[in-house]
Short mmCIF file of C-alpha atoms in Angstrom, two decimals:
data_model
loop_
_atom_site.label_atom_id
_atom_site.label_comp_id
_atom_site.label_asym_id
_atom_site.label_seq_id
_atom_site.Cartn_x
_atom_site.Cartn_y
_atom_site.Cartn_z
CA UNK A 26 -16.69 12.68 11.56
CA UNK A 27 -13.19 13.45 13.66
CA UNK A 28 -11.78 15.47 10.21
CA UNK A 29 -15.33 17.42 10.07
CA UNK A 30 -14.72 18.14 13.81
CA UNK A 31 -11.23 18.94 13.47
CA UNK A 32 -12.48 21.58 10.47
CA UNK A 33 -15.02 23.20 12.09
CA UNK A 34 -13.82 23.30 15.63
CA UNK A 35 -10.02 24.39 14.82
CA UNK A 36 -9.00 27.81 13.87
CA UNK A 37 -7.85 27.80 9.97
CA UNK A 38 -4.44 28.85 10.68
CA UNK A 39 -3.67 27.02 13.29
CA UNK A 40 -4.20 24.36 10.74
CA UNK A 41 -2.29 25.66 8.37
CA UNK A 42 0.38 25.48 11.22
CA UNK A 43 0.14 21.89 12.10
CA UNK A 44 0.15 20.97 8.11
CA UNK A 45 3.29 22.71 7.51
CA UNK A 46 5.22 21.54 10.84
CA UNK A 47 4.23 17.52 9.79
CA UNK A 48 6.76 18.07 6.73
CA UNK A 49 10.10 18.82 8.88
CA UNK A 50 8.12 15.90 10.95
CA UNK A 51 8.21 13.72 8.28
CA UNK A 52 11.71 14.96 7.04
CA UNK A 53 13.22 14.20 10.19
CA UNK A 54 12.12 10.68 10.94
CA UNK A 55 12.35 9.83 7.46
CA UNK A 56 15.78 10.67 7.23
CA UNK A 57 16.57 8.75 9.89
CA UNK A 58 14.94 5.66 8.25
CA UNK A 59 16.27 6.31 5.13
CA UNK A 60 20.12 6.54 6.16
CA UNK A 61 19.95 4.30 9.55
CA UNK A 62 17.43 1.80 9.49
CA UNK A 63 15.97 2.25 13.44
CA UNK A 64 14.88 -1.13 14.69
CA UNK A 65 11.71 -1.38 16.32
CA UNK A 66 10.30 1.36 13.98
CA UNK A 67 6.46 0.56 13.24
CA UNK A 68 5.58 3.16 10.63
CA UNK A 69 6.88 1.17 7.62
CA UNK A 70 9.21 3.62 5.92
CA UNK A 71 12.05 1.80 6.42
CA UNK A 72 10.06 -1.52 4.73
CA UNK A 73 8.58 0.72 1.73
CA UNK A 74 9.67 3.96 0.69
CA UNK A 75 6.43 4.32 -1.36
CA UNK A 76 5.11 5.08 1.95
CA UNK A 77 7.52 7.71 3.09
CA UNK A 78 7.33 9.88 -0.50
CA UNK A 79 3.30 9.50 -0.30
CA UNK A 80 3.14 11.35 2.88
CA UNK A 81 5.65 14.07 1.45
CA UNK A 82 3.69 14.56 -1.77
CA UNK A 83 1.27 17.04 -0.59
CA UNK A 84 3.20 18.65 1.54
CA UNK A 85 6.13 19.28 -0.31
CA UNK A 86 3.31 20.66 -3.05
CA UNK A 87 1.90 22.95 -0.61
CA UNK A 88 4.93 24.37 0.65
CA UNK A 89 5.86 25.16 -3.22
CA UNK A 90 2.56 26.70 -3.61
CA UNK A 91 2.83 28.90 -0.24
CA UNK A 92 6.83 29.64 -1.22
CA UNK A 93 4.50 31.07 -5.37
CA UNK A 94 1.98 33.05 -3.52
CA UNK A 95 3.41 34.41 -0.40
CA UNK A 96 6.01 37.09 0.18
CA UNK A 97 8.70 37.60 3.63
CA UNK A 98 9.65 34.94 6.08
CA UNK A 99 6.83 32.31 4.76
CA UNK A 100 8.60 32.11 1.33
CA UNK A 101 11.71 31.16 2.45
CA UNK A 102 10.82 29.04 4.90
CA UNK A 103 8.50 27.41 2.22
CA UNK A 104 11.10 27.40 -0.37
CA UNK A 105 13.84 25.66 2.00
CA UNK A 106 10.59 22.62 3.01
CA UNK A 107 9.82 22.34 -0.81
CA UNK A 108 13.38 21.88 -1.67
CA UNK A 109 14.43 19.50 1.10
CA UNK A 110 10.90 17.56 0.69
CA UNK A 111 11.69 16.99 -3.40
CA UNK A 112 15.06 16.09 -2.46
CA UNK A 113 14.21 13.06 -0.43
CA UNK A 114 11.26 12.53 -2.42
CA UNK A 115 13.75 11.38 -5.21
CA UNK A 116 16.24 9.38 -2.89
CA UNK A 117 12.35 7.18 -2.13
CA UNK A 118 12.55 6.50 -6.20
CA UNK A 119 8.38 6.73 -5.86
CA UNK A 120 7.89 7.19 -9.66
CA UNK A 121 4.11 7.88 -8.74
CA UNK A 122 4.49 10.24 -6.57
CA UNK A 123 7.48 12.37 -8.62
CA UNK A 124 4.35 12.30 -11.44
CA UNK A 125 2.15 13.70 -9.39
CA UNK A 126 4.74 16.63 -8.10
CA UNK A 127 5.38 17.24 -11.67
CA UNK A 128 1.45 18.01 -12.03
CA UNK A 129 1.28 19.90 -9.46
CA UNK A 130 4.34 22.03 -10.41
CA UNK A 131 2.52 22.60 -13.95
CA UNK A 132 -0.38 23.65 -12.07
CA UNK A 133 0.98 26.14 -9.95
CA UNK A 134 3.49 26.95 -13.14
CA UNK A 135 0.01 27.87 -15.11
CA UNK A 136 -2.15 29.45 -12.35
CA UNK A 137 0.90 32.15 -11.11
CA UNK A 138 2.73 32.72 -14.65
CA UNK A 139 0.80 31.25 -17.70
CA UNK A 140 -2.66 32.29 -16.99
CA UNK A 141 -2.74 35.73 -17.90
CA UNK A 142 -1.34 35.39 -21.28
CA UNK A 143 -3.55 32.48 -21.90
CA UNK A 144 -6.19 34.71 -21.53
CA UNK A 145 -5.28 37.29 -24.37
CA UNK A 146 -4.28 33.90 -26.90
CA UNK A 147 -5.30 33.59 -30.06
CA UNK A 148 -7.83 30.12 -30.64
CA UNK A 149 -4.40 28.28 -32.56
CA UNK A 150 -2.48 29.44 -30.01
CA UNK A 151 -4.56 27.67 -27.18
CA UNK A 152 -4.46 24.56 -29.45
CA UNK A 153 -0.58 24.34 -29.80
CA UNK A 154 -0.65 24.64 -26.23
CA UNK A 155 -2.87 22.00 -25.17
CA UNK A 156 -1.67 19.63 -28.10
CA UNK A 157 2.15 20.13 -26.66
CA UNK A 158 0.43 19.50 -23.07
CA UNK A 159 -0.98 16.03 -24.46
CA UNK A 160 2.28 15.26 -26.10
CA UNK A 161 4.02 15.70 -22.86
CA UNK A 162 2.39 14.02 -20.42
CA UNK A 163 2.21 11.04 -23.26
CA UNK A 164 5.93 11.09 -23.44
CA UNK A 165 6.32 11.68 -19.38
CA UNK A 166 4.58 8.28 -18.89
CA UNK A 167 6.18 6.05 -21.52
CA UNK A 168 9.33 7.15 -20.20
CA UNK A 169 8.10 5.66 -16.88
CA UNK A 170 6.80 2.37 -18.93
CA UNK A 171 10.57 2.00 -20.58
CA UNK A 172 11.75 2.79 -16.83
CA UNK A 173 10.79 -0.06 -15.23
CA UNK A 174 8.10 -2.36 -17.56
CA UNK A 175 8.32 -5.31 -15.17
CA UNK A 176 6.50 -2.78 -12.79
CA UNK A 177 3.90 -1.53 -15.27
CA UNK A 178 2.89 -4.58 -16.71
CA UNK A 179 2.43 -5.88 -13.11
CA UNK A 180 0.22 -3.23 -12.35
CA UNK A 181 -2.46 -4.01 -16.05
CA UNK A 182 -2.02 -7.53 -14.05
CA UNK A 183 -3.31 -6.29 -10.79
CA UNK A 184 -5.96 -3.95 -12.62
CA UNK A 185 -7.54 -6.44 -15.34
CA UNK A 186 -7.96 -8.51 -12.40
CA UNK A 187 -9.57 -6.01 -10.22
CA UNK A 188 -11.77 -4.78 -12.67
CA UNK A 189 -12.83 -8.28 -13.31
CA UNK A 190 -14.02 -8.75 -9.59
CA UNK A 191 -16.05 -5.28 -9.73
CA UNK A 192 -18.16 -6.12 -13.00
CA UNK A 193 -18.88 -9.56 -11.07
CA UNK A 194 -19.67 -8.03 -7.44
CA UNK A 195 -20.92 -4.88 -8.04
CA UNK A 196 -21.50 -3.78 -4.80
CA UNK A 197 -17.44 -4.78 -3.61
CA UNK A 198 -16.07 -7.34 -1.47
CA UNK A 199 -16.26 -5.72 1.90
CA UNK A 200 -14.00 -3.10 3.71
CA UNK A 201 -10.07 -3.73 3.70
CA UNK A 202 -10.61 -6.89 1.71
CA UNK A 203 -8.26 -6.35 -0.69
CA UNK A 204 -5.50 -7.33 1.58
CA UNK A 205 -6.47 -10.98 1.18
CA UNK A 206 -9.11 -11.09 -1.51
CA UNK A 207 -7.04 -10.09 -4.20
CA UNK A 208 -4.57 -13.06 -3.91
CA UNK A 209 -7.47 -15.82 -4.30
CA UNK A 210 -8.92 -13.94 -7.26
CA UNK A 211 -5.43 -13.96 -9.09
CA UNK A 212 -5.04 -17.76 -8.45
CA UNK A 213 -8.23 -17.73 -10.73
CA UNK A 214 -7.21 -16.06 -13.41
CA UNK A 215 -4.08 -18.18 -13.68
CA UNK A 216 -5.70 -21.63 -13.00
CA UNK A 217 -8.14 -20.55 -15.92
CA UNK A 218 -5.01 -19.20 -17.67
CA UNK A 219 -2.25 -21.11 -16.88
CA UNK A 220 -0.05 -19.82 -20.28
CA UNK A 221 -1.01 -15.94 -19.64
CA UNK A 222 2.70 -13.88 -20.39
CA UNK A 223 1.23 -11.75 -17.46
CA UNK A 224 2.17 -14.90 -15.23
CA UNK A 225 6.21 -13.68 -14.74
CA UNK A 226 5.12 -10.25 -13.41
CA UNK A 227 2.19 -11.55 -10.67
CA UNK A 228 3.34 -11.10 -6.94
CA UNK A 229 2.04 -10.64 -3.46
CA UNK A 230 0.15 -8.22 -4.52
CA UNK A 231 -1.61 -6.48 -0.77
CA UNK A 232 -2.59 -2.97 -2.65
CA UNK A 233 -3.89 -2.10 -6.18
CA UNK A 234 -1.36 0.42 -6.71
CA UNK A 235 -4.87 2.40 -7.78
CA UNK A 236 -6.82 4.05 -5.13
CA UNK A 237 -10.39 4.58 -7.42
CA UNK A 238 -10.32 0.68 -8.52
CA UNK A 239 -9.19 -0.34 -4.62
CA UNK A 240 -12.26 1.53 -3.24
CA UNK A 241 -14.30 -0.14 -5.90
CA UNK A 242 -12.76 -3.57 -5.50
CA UNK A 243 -13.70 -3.37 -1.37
CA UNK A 244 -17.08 -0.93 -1.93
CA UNK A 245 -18.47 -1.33 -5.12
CA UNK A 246 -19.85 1.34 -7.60
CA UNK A 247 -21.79 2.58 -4.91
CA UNK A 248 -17.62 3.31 -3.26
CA UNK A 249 -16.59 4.81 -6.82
CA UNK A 250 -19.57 7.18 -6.88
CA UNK A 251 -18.54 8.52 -3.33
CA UNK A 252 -15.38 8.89 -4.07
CA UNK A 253 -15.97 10.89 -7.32
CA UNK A 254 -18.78 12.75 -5.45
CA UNK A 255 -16.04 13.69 -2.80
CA UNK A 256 -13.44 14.88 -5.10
CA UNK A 257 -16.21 17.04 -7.13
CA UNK A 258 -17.27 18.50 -3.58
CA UNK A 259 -13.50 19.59 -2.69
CA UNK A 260 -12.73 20.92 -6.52
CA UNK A 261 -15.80 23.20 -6.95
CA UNK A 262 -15.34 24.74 -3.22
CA UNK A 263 -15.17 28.75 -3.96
CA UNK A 264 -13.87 31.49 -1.44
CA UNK A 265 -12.83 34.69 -3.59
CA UNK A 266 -9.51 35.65 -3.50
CA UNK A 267 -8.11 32.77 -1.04
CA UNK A 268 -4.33 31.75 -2.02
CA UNK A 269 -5.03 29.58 0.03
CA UNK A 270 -7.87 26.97 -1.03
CA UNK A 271 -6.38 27.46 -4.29
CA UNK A 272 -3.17 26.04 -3.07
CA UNK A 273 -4.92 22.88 -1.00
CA UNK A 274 -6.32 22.08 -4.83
CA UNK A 275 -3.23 21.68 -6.62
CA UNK A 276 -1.84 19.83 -3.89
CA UNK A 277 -4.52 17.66 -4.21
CA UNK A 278 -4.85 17.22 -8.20
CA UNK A 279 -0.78 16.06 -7.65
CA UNK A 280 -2.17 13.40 -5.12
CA UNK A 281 -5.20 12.18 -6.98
CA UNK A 282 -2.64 11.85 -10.09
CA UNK A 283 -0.39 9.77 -7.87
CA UNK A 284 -3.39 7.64 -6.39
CA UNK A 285 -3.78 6.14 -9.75
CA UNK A 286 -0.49 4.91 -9.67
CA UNK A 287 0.23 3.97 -5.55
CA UNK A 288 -1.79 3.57 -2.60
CA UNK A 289 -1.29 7.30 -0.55
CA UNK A 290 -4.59 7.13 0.99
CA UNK A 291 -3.64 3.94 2.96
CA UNK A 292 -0.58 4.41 4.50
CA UNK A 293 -0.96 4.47 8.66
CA UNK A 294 1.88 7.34 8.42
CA UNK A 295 0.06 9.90 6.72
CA UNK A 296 -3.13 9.46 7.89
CA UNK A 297 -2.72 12.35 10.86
CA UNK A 298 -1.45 14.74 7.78
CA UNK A 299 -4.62 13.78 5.82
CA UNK A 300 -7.04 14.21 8.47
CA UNK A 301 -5.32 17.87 8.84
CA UNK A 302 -5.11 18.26 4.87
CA UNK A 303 -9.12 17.60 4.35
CA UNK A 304 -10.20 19.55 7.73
CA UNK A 305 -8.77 22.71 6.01
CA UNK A 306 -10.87 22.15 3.01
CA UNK A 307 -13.99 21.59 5.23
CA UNK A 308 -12.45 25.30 7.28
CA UNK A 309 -13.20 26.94 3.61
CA UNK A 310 -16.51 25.42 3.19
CA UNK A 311 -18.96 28.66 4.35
CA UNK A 312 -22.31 28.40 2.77
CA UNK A 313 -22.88 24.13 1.41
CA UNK A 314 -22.34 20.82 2.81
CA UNK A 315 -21.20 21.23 6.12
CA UNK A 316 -21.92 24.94 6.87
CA UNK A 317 -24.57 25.28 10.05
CA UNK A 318 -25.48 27.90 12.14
CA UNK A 319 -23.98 29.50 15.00
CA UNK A 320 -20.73 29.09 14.64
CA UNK A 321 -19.18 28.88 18.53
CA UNK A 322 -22.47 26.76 19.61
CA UNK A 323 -20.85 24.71 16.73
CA UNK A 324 -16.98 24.58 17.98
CA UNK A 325 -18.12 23.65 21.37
CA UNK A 326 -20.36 20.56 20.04
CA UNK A 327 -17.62 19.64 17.62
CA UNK A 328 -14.95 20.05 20.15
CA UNK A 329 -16.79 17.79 22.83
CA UNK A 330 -16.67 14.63 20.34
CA UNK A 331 -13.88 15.20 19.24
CA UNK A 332 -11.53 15.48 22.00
CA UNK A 333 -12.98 12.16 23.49
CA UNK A 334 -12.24 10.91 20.28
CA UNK A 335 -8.51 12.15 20.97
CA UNK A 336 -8.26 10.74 24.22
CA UNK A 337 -9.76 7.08 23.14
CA UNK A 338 -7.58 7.23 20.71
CA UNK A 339 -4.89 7.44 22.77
CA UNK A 340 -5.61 4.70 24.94
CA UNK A 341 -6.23 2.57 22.41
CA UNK A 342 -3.01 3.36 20.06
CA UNK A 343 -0.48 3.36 23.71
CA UNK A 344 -2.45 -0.34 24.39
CA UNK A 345 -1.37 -1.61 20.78
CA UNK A 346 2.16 0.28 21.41
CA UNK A 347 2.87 -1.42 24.15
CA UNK A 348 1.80 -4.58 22.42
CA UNK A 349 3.75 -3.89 19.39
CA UNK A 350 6.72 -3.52 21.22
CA UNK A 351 6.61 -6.36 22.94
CA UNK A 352 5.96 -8.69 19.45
CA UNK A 353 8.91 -6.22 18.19
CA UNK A 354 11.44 -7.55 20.52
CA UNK A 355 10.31 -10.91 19.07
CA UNK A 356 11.20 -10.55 16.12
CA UNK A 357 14.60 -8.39 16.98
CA UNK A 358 15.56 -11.82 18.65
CA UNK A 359 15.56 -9.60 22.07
CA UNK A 360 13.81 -12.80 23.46
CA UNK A 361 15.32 -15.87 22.74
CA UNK A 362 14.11 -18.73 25.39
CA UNK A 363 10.92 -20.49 23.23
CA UNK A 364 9.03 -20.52 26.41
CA UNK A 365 9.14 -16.77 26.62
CA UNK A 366 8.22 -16.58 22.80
CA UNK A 367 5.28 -18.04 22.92
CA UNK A 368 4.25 -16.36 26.25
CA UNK A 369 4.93 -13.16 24.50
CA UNK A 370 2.69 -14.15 21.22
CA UNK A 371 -0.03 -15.10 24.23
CA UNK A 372 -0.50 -12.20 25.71
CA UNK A 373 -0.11 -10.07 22.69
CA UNK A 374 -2.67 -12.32 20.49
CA UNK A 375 -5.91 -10.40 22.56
CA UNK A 376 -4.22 -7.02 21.04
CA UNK A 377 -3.13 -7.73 18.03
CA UNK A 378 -5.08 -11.06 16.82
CA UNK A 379 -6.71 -8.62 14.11
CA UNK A 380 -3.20 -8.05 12.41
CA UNK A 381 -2.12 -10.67 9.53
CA UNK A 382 1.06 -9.82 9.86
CA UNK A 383 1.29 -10.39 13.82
CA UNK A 384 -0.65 -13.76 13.31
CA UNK A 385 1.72 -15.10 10.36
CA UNK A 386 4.90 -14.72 12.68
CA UNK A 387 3.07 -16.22 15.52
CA UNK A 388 1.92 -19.16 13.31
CA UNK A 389 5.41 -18.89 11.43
CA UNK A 390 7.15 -19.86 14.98
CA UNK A 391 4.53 -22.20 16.33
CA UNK A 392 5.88 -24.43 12.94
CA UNK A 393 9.12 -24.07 14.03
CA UNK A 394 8.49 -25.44 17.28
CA UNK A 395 6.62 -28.73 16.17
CA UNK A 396 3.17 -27.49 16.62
CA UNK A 397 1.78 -28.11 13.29
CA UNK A 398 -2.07 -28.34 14.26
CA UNK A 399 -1.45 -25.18 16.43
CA UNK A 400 0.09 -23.43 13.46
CA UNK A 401 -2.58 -24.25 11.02
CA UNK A 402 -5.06 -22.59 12.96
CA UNK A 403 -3.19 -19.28 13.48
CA UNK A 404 -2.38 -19.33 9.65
CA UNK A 405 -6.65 -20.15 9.17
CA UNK A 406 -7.33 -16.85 10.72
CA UNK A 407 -3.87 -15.23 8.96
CA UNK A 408 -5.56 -15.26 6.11
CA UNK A 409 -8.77 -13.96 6.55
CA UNK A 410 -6.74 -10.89 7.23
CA UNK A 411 -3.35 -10.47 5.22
CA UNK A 412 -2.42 -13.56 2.51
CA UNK A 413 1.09 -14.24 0.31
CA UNK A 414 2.15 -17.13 -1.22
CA UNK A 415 4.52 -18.26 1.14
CA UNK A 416 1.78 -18.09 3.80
CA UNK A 417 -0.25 -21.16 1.80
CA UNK A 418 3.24 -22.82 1.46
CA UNK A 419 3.52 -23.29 5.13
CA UNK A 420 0.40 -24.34 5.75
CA UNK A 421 1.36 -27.19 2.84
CA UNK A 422 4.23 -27.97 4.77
CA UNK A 423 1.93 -28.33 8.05
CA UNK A 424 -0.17 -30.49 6.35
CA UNK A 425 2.54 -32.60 4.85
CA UNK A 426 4.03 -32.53 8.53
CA UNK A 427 0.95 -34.05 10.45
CA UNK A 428 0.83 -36.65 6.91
CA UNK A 429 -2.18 -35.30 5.53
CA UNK A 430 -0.35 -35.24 1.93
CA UNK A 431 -3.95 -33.91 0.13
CA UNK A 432 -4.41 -31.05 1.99
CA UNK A 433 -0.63 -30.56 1.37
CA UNK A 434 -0.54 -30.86 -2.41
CA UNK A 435 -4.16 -28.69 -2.32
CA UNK A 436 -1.94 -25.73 -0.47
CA UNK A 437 0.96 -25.91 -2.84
CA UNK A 438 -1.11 -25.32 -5.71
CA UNK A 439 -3.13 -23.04 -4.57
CA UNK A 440 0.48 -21.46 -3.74
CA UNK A 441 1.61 -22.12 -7.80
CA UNK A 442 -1.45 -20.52 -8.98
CA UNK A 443 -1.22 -17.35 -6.38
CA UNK A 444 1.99 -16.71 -7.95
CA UNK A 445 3.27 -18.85 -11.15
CA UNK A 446 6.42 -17.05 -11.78
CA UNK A 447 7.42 -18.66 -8.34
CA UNK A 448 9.28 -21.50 -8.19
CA UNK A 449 9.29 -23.06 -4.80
CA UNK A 450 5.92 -24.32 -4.57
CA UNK A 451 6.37 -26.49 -8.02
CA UNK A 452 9.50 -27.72 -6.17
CA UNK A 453 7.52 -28.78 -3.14
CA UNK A 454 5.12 -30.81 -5.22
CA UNK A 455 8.04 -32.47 -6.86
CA UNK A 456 9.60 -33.44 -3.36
CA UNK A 457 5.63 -34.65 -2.55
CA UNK A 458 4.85 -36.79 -4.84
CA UNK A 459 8.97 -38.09 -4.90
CA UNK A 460 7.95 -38.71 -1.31
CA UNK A 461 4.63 -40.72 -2.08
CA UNK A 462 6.62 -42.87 -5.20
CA UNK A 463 4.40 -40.78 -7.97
CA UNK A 464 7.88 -40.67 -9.67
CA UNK A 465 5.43 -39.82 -13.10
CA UNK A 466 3.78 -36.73 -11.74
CA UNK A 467 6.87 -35.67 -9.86
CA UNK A 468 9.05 -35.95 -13.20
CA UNK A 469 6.02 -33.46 -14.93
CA UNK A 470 6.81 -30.79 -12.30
CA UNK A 471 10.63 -30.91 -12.62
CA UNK A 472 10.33 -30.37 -15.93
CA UNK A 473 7.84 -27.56 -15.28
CA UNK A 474 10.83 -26.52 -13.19
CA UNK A 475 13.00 -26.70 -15.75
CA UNK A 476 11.13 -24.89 -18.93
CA UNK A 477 9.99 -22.07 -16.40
CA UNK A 478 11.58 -18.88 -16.98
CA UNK A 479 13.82 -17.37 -14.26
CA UNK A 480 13.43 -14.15 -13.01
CA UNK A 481 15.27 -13.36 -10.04
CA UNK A 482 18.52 -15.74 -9.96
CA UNK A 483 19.91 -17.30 -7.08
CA UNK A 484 21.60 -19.96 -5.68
CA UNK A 485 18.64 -21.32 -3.85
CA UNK A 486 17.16 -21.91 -7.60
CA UNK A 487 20.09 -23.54 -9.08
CA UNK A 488 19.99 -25.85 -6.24
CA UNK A 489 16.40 -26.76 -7.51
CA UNK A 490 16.96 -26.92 -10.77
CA UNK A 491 20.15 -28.94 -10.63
CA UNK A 492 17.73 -31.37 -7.96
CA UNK A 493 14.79 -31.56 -10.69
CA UNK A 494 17.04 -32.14 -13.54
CA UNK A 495 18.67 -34.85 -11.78
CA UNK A 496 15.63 -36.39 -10.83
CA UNK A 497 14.47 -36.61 -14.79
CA UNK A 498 18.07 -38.31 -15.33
CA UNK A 499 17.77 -40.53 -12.20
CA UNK A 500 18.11 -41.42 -8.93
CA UNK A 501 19.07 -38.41 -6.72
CA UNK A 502 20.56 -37.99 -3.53
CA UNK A 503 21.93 -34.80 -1.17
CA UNK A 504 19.75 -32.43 0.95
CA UNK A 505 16.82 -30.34 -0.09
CA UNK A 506 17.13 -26.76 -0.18
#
């Protein structure tokens, strides 16, 4: 509703403005998170570069397109964005969103140069075109596979699974569910496949790295056939002769190639630039969907909304700010007395108590403090929200702290199936059942410990390993990592 209202009640080129100022936007702030790390930032780039390089994908796309089709000041000025953009779109390493540049590059590279002698080829000629095309693009993505496979393989992971859960609930799991759906569903498929060779590339896994299958996954088929109904709506949109709508295409055939691939459509940083990106394509829509009469009656009724809209908005988003910073300096270690930490988690928890990752610290520091019970119940609502494996692990170690040692052995497997190729929660049923004198089932989970393949090194793990091993040879004594 806001992005129709921001379409129909803005003039087009002032929103061609705003698009093209959010890239030295994004440029700016993201340089500063790339090369300086500013504490107390809340927009993520710093945490996950994917983020940062999907909010300069279309952007740095458009301004290529605008620097192809236009002539004078706008081409240079276009040229300078797209170059700057791809630079730091490389320093992110975002192999998804480099793919989908590349596509929209070939797009642009076809529709300004190739076109018009693709019109006069010959049949064969047409062929060897599109067969080198194929043979490309083939090549373009095992290159990626040999890349990284560790990262590819855990994405078939992440989609077998996910296509599993929409053939058995067809119409999804509910909105934003995927956040801390997915993790239960993967303990599944390893508890019914404990051997699977996909088991060393599972993680906490919060997005499916594939925008179609996420929307089904949360909305069903009924969320696939909206989404494919959308994208058909914003591809067949005609105005003759506008450089423009042509341009806002390729950008987004580059994104919808990257979508498959990374999560652009759910990062809080780009979701201003999006709401801009899809209110132009509404601006070009004259005579179907959303085209009604009278067209300043129109801006004045789609202003009205809108701007309160704006202006709850803003309340609400300065409220959370606020908020936000006070958890921030939290976490900085700006407070420090423990009575002032957990008046700080009190009076944000009204704010924030619909944020996983706000609840896990608050329940994360509750078990630091000795409040076990207290901490349980933060992590109970945790994960209804946001759920990893070390989240269930803690709530283990609660239960094992207040001596309820079934709930506590329940929580670290649930941990060892969320995330086999981990090795901490087989370690904490070792130290369990050590603990309870069920020396037999503790020695069958060093030795788990000990035939499980490593895949990160550290010193942490060698302490384990030496601890299990020792156990299977005797006695053991020393501190527990």
């Amino acid at each position: 509703m806001g992005t129709w209202a921001l379409g129909r009640a803005v003039p087009r080129r002032v929103l061609w403005g705003l698009l093209l100022l959010i890239l030295p936007y994004h440029l700016w702030y993201g340089c500063g998170d790339l090369f300086s790390g500013i504490p107390g930032r809340l927009d993520g780039w710093s945490a996950n570069p994917n983020i940062f390089a999907d909010t300069l994908l279309p952007l740095v796309g458009i301004a290529g397109g605008v620097a192809l089709f236009f002539r004078g000041i706008r081409r240079w000025a276009a040229l300078a964005l797209c170059f700057i953009g791809l630079g730091f779109l490389v320093l992110t390493g975002s192999r998804a969103a480099i793919v989908g540049l590349i596509v929209s590059a070939l797009l642009l590279f076809y529709l300004r140069v190739l076109r018009r002698y693709m019109a006069s080829a010959s049949v064969r000629q047409k062929t060897v075109a599109a067969v080198t095309a194929v043979v490309l693009g083939a090549g373009l993505f095992y290159g990626l596979f040999l890349l990284r496979p560790g990262s590819v393989m855990g994405r078939l992971l992440i989609y077998r699974i996910t296509a599993a859960s929409l053939v058995q609930h067809p119409s999804g799991n509910g909105l934003v569910s995927f956040s801390h759906r997915y993790l239960p569903d993967q303990a599944a498929y390893f508890e019914r496949h404990p051997d699977s060779p996909f088991s060393l590339y599972a993680a906490d896994t919060h997005a499916c790295f594939n925008e179609l299958l996420q929307t089904g996954y949360e909305l069903g088929w009924a969320g696939i056939a909206l989404f494919i109904l959308t994208l058909w709506y914003l591809f067949t949109l005609k105005t003759p002769g506008s450089r423009g709508l042509l341009i806002l295409k390729v950008s987004l055939a580059g994104m919808l190639v990257a979508s498959m691939f990374s999560y652009p459509l759910r990062s809080l940083p780009s979701a201003g630039e999006y709401a801009v990106f899809f209110a132009l394509f509404i601006s070009y829509d004259r005579n179907r969907l959303f085209a009604l009469p009278g067209r300043k009656a129109l801006r004045i009724v789609a202003t009205l909304p809108a701007l309160c809209l704006f202006v709850w908005g803003c309340l609400y988003l300065g409220r959370r700010y606020h908020a936000y910073r006070q958890f921030d300096a939290v976490c900085t270690g700006s407070v420090s007395d423990y009575q002032d930490i957990l008046d700080t988690y009190r009076t944000c928890y009204p704010i924030l108590r619909n944020e996983g990752l706000f609840l896990r610290s608050y329940a994360q520091d509750l078990s630091f403090l000795g409040e076990c019970r207290h901490s349980n119940n933060i992590y109970e609502q945790a994960v209804l929200l946001y759920l990893d494996h070390r989240m269930l692990l803690a709530m283990g170690e609660n239960y094992e702290c207040d001596e309820d040692y079934a709930m506590a052995e329940e929580y670290y497997m649930r941990a060892h199936y969320t995330v086999p190729s981990r090795f901490r929660p087989l370690y904490k049923l070792m130290l369990l059942h050590r603990t309870l004198g069920n020396i037999t089932q503790a020695e069958i989970y060093a030795r788990q410990i000990l035939d499980k393949r490593v895949k990160v090194p550290s010193r942490q793990l060698d302490r384990m390993r030496a601890e299990a091993a020792a156990l299977l040879n005797g006695p053991t004594t020393g501190d527990s990592p």
